[in-house]
Amino acid sequence: MKARLFSALILFPCCASAFGQIFPIIDVQHGYLIGAIQSGKWIEPTDATNSVKSGAKLPVYGVTGTVGNVAVVKLDTRNEPCPDRPIVKLNPRKVKQGTVAFAANWNPLPRKPKLVDVKQKQHVDVVREFLRQRGLRDPIVNISQIVSVDLDADGKEEFVISATHYKDGDEIPDEATANTYSFVMVERIVDGKPKAELVDGEFYPEAKGDMPPNKFEIAALLDLNGDGKIDIVLRSAYYEGDEISVYEYQPTGAKKVLSVGCGL
């Protein structure tokens, strides 16, 4: 029996958490407890507080890989101005270019993301058409980041693209003007042609003075639930708050599975 169990763990490393171990997912920038993963299942942040252990040392990931390490100091469940958002105190408090602190008993980075030139015509054309389909007339294409990675382990690379254009470039305004946008999408090849799929974002063909717009950016690309597929972590922000969210990439598109933030 022991030999069979050992063989199963070798063949299926993603299932090594099946014995109930829980792994916290922490936003390094603000200390938000984004949530946790247990036996392949997503745990909401308010149910994941017991996963945070003082003294635990965690690697920190940015968009393309590890950028440092942090140690957990303590968990604060009475922070202001959002007392319902558990905050993890870390040392150091921030890591340059770091977004997510996470450690598990599988490799969160089975395939390394790579930065791509944002001026490549193929991607500019795809983004322009994507914007036209959402009602923007003669859109100004302003891609901020393109990252290539095989999201679903099928041997084919996808492109995760973030783009933002507001009245002052990509600076976040307090109201939405016409023909502006911010979003993150996945570009993949289907039947030899590029196909664009929205992860999350906002599009303003017309001005909306009563709606503060958000800016969406790629925060990390990691296998957070141990299934061998890359999950997409996004940060969105408006002039009075921000949010960090995890999206599970599925054949039917990206599905938001965890999200936490704070705003006025």
GROMACS .gro file of C-alpha atoms in nm:
model
  264
    1MET     CA    1   0.000   0.000   0.000
    2LYS     CA    2   0.281   0.244   0.088
    3ALA     CA    3   0.457   0.172  -0.241
    4ARG     CA    4   0.137   0.240  -0.438
    5LEU     CA    5   0.078   0.569  -0.255
    6PHE     CA    6   0.436   0.683  -0.319
    7SER     CA    7   0.399   0.601  -0.690
    8ALA     CA    8   0.074   0.798  -0.708
    9LEU     CA    9   0.243   1.107  -0.565
   10ILE     CA   10   0.518   1.082  -0.828
   11LEU     CA   11   0.274   1.039  -1.114
   12PHE     CA   12   0.035   1.306  -0.992
   13PRO     CA   13   0.237   1.575  -0.809
   14CYS     CA   14  -0.054   1.819  -0.838
   15CYS     CA   15  -0.249   1.603  -0.595
   16ALA     CA   16   0.010   1.610  -0.316
   17SER     CA   17  -0.211   1.857  -0.126
   18ALA     CA   18  -0.489   1.600  -0.109
   19PHE     CA   19  -0.415   1.546   0.260
   20GLY     CA   20  -0.556   1.886   0.349
   21GLN     CA   21  -0.249   2.110   0.353
   22ILE     CA   22  -0.352   2.468   0.279
   23PHE     CA   23  -0.133   2.719   0.094
   24PRO     CA   24  -0.197   3.095   0.134
   25ILE     CA   25  -0.178   3.334  -0.162
   26ILE     CA   26  -0.059   3.681  -0.056
   27ASP     CA   27  -0.048   4.011  -0.242
   28VAL     CA   28   0.297   4.155  -0.171
   29GLN     CA   29   0.215   4.512  -0.272
   30HIS     CA   30  -0.058   4.572  -0.012
   31GLY     CA   31  -0.040   4.259   0.202
   32TYR     CA   32  -0.389   4.139   0.106
   33LEU     CA   33  -0.458   3.775   0.180
   34ILE     CA   34  -0.597   3.690  -0.163
   35GLY     CA   35  -0.709   3.346  -0.051
   36ALA     CA   36  -0.561   2.998  -0.039
   37ILE     CA   37  -0.561   2.663  -0.213
   38GLN     CA   38  -0.644   2.332  -0.046
   39SER     CA   39  -0.668   1.998  -0.227
   40GLY     CA   40  -0.694   2.188  -0.556
   41LYS     CA   41  -0.985   2.400  -0.431
   42TRP     CA   42  -0.991   2.779  -0.401
   43ILE     CA   43  -1.042   2.912  -0.047
   44GLU     CA   44  -1.183   3.260   0.011
   45PRO     CA   45  -0.959   3.498   0.212
   46THR     CA   46  -1.189   3.511   0.517
   47ASP     CA   47  -1.176   3.129   0.532
   48ALA     CA   48  -0.800   3.115   0.473
   49THR     CA   49  -0.668   3.304   0.776
   50ASN     CA   50  -0.552   2.985   0.950
   51SER     CA   51  -0.319   2.916   0.656
   52VAL     CA   52  -0.100   3.217   0.744
   53LYS     CA   53   0.183   3.111   0.975
   54SER     CA   54   0.414   3.363   1.141
   55GLY     CA   55   0.775   3.302   1.042
   56ALA     CA   56   0.689   3.121   0.718
   57LYS     CA   57   0.928   3.205   0.433
   58LEU     CA   58   0.769   3.244   0.091
   59PRO     CA   59   0.912   3.306  -0.257
   60VAL     CA   60   0.783   3.619  -0.431
   61TYR     CA   61   0.677   3.614  -0.796
   62GLY     CA   62   0.646   3.892  -1.051
   63VAL     CA   63   0.514   3.868  -1.405
   64THR     CA   64   0.797   3.652  -1.542
   65GLY     CA   65   0.924   3.461  -1.239
   66THR     CA   66   1.068   3.479  -0.889
   67VAL     CA   67   1.204   3.815  -0.776
   68GLY     CA   68   1.285   3.753  -0.408
   69ASN     CA   69   1.159   3.614  -0.079
   70VAL     CA   70   0.957   3.737   0.221
   71ALA     CA   71   0.887   3.617   0.572
   72VAL     CA   72   0.543   3.633   0.731
   73VAL     CA   73   0.541   3.855   1.041
   74LYS     CA   74   0.176   3.832   1.142
   75LEU     CA   75  -0.184   3.843   1.022
   76ASP     CA   76  -0.389   4.157   1.088
   77THR     CA   77  -0.767   4.115   1.072
   78ARG     CA   78  -0.848   4.464   1.206
   79ASN     CA   79  -0.685   4.687   0.945
   80GLU     CA   80  -0.821   5.019   0.827
   81PRO     CA   81  -0.995   5.139   0.612
   82CYS     CA   82  -1.120   4.791   0.513
   83PRO     CA   83  -1.152   4.588   0.834
   84ASP     CA   84  -1.305   4.291   0.653
   85ARG     CA   85  -0.988   4.243   0.446
   86PRO     CA   86  -0.723   4.030   0.624
   87ILE     CA   87  -0.378   4.187   0.584
   88VAL     CA   88  -0.051   3.992   0.612
   89LYS     CA   89   0.246   4.183   0.751
   90LEU     CA   90   0.561   4.083   0.560
   91ASN     CA   91   0.935   4.134   0.596
   92PRO     CA   92   1.050   4.302   0.382
   93ARG     CA   93   0.725   4.494   0.336
   94LYS     CA   94   0.770   4.511  -0.042
   95VAL     CA   95   0.985   4.341  -0.304
   96LYS     CA   96   1.075   4.527  -0.622
   97GLN     CA   97   0.859   4.402  -0.910
   98GLY     CA   98   0.705   4.148  -0.671
   99THR     CA   99   0.333   4.074  -0.676
  100VAL     CA  100   0.244   3.737  -0.523
  101ALA     CA  101   0.401   3.549  -0.230
  102PHE     CA  102   0.323   3.180  -0.261
  103ALA     CA  103   0.477   2.843  -0.176
  104ALA     CA  104   0.334   2.497  -0.237
  105ASN     CA  105   0.449   2.138  -0.282
  106TRP     CA  106   0.427   2.164  -0.661
  107ASN     CA  107   0.607   2.396  -0.903
  108PRO     CA  108   0.397   2.715  -0.942
  109LEU     CA  109   0.597   2.803  -1.252
  110PRO     CA  110   0.600   2.490  -1.473
  111ARG     CA  111   0.649   2.704  -1.785
  112LYS     CA  112   0.832   3.036  -1.772
  113PRO     CA  113   0.649   3.344  -1.907
  114LYS     CA  114   0.845   3.564  -2.148
  115LEU     CA  115   0.803   3.932  -2.230
  116VAL     CA  116   0.721   4.020  -2.592
  117ASP     CA  117   0.770   4.349  -2.780
  118VAL     CA  118   0.449   4.553  -2.740
  119LYS     CA  119   0.495   4.703  -3.088
  120GLN     CA  120   0.470   4.374  -3.279
  121LYS     CA  121   0.222   4.429  -3.562
  122GLN     CA  122   0.043   4.097  -3.517
  123HIS     CA  123  -0.062   4.186  -3.163
  124VAL     CA  124  -0.135   4.553  -3.237
  125ASP     CA  125  -0.373   4.447  -3.515
  126VAL     CA  126  -0.549   4.193  -3.290
  127VAL     CA  127  -0.597   4.452  -3.014
  128ARG     CA  128  -0.726   4.715  -3.261
  129GLU     CA  129  -0.990   4.475  -3.397
  130PHE     CA  130  -1.078   4.364  -3.043
  131LEU     CA  131  -1.149   4.727  -2.951
  132ARG     CA  132  -1.354   4.792  -3.265
  133GLN     CA  133  -1.574   4.493  -3.180
  134ARG     CA  134  -1.649   4.665  -2.849
  135GLY     CA  135  -1.769   4.982  -3.017
  136LEU     CA  136  -1.457   5.202  -3.006
  137ARG     CA  137  -1.423   5.406  -3.323
  138ASP     CA  138  -1.072   5.429  -3.470
  139PRO     CA  139  -0.921   5.326  -3.136
  140ILE     CA  140  -0.578   5.435  -3.019
  141VAL     CA  141  -0.389   5.112  -2.948
  142ASN     CA  142  -0.172   5.145  -2.639
  143ILE     CA  143  -0.042   4.803  -2.531
  144SER     CA  144   0.140   4.816  -2.198
  145GLN     CA  145   0.252   4.453  -2.174
  146ILE     CA  146   0.258   4.129  -2.371
  147VAL     CA  147   0.362   3.803  -2.205
  148SER     CA  148   0.387   3.472  -2.389
  149VAL     CA  149   0.328   3.144  -2.202
  150ASP     CA  150   0.161   2.808  -2.261
  151LEU     CA  151  -0.137   2.853  -2.029
  152ASP     CA  152  -0.308   2.517  -2.067
  153ALA     CA  153  -0.005   2.286  -2.120
  154ASP     CA  154  -0.108   2.192  -2.475
  155GLY     CA  155   0.233   2.277  -2.622
  156LYS     CA  156   0.110   2.603  -2.780
  157GLU     CA  157   0.192   2.946  -2.643
  158GLU     CA  158  -0.075   3.202  -2.571
  159PHE     CA  159  -0.018   3.577  -2.538
  160VAL     CA  160  -0.152   3.757  -2.232
  161ILE     CA  161  -0.191   4.125  -2.323
  162SER     CA  162  -0.269   4.432  -2.115
  163ALA     CA  163  -0.366   4.762  -2.278
  164THR     CA  164  -0.485   5.097  -2.143
  165HIS     CA  165  -0.576   5.428  -2.303
  166TYR     CA  166  -0.734   5.712  -2.108
  167LYS     CA  167  -0.740   6.086  -2.173
  168ASP     CA  168  -0.395   6.127  -2.014
  169GLY     CA  169  -0.242   5.813  -2.160
  170ASP     CA  170  -0.259   5.530  -1.909
  171GLU     CA  171  -0.295   5.752  -1.600
  172ILE     CA  172  -0.614   5.664  -1.412
  173PRO     CA  173  -0.871   5.946  -1.441
  174ASP     CA  174  -1.164   6.011  -1.208
  175GLU     CA  175  -1.417   5.979  -1.492
  176ALA     CA  176  -1.435   5.791  -1.822
  177THR     CA  177  -1.411   5.984  -2.148
  178ALA     CA  178  -1.517   5.858  -2.491
  179ASN     CA  179  -1.306   5.608  -2.687
  180THR     CA  180  -1.103   5.494  -2.386
  181TYR     CA  181  -1.041   5.155  -2.228
  182SER     CA  182  -0.831   4.932  -2.005
  183PHE     CA  183  -0.827   4.553  -2.018
  184VAL     CA  184  -0.633   4.227  -2.013
  185MET     CA  185  -0.695   3.967  -2.282
  186VAL     CA  186  -0.558   3.636  -2.405
  187GLU     CA  187  -0.459   3.600  -2.769
  188ARG     CA  188  -0.436   3.243  -2.897
  189ILE     CA  189  -0.426   3.076  -3.235
  190VAL     CA  190  -0.741   2.888  -3.339
  191ASP     CA  191  -0.750   2.716  -3.681
  192GLY     CA  192  -0.444   2.915  -3.786
  193LYS     CA  193  -0.594   3.254  -3.695
  194PRO     CA  194  -0.547   3.472  -3.384
  195LYS     CA  195  -0.844   3.484  -3.149
  196ALA     CA  196  -0.883   3.738  -2.866
  197GLU     CA  197  -1.054   3.644  -2.538
  198LEU     CA  198  -1.123   3.895  -2.262
  199VAL     CA  199  -0.998   3.820  -1.912
  200ASP     CA  200  -1.130   4.142  -1.758
  201GLY     CA  201  -1.153   4.510  -1.841
  202GLU     CA  202  -1.363   4.814  -1.922
  203PHE     CA  203  -1.449   4.980  -2.253
  204TYR     CA  204  -1.596   5.327  -2.301
  205PRO     CA  205  -1.719   5.403  -2.655
  206GLU     CA  206  -1.899   5.698  -2.497
  207ALA     CA  207  -1.814   5.918  -2.197
  208LYS     CA  208  -1.944   5.811  -1.856
  209GLY     CA  209  -1.892   6.094  -1.611
  210ASP     CA  210  -2.056   5.910  -1.322
  211MET     CA  211  -1.828   5.605  -1.340
  212PRO     CA  212  -1.462   5.610  -1.221
  213PRO     CA  213  -1.271   5.382  -1.459
  214ASN     CA  214  -1.023   5.112  -1.362
  215LYS     CA  215  -0.679   5.033  -1.494
  216PHE     CA  216  -0.610   4.661  -1.544
  217GLU     CA  217  -0.261   4.509  -1.541
  218ILE     CA  218  -0.102   4.164  -1.544
  219ALA     CA  219   0.029   4.088  -1.195
  220ALA     CA  220   0.150   3.727  -1.219
  221LEU     CA  221   0.110   3.408  -1.421
  222LEU     CA  222   0.132   3.104  -1.193
  223ASP     CA  223  -0.008   2.757  -1.137
  224LEU     CA  224  -0.172   2.836  -0.806
  225ASN     CA  225  -0.401   2.533  -0.769
  226GLY     CA  226  -0.157   2.262  -0.875
  227ASP     CA  227  -0.342   2.144  -1.187
  228GLY     CA  228  -0.047   2.210  -1.421
  229LYS     CA  229  -0.224   2.504  -1.589
  230ILE     CA  230  -0.128   2.868  -1.552
  231ASP     CA  231  -0.367   3.095  -1.364
  232ILE     CA  232  -0.382   3.466  -1.446
  233VAL     CA  233  -0.346   3.717  -1.162
  234LEU     CA  234  -0.465   4.070  -1.242
  235ARG     CA  235  -0.448   4.397  -1.054
  236SER     CA  236  -0.713   4.660  -1.117
  237ALA     CA  237  -0.711   5.008  -0.968
  238TYR     CA  238  -0.916   5.327  -0.974
  239TYR     CA  239  -0.840   5.663  -0.817
  240GLU     CA  240  -0.972   5.563  -0.474
  241GLY     CA  241  -0.899   5.192  -0.449
  242ASP     CA  242  -0.765   4.873  -0.598
  243GLU     CA  243  -0.826   4.501  -0.630
  244ILE     CA  244  -0.623   4.190  -0.706
  245SER     CA  245  -0.795   3.887  -0.862
  246VAL     CA  246  -0.713   3.534  -0.973
  247TYR     CA  247  -0.859   3.392  -1.295
  248GLU     CA  248  -0.854   3.025  -1.383
  249TYR     CA  249  -0.794   2.980  -1.756
  250GLN     CA  250  -1.043   2.732  -1.900
  251PRO     CA  251  -1.139   2.621  -2.253
  252THR     CA  252  -1.449   2.840  -2.225
  253GLY     CA  253  -1.246   3.142  -2.116
  254ALA     CA  254  -1.108   3.294  -1.797
  255LYS     CA  255  -1.312   3.248  -1.477
  256LYS     CA  256  -1.259   3.469  -1.171
  257VAL     CA  257  -1.201   3.242  -0.870
  258LEU     CA  258  -1.058   3.477  -0.605
  259SER     CA  259  -1.066   3.854  -0.557
  260VAL     CA  260  -0.985   4.099  -0.279
  261GLY     CA  261  -0.937   4.473  -0.262
  262CYS     CA  262  -1.008   4.793  -0.079
  263GLY     CA  263  -1.166   5.119  -0.190
  264LEU     CA  264  -1.368   5.416  -0.073
   0.00000   0.00000   0.00000
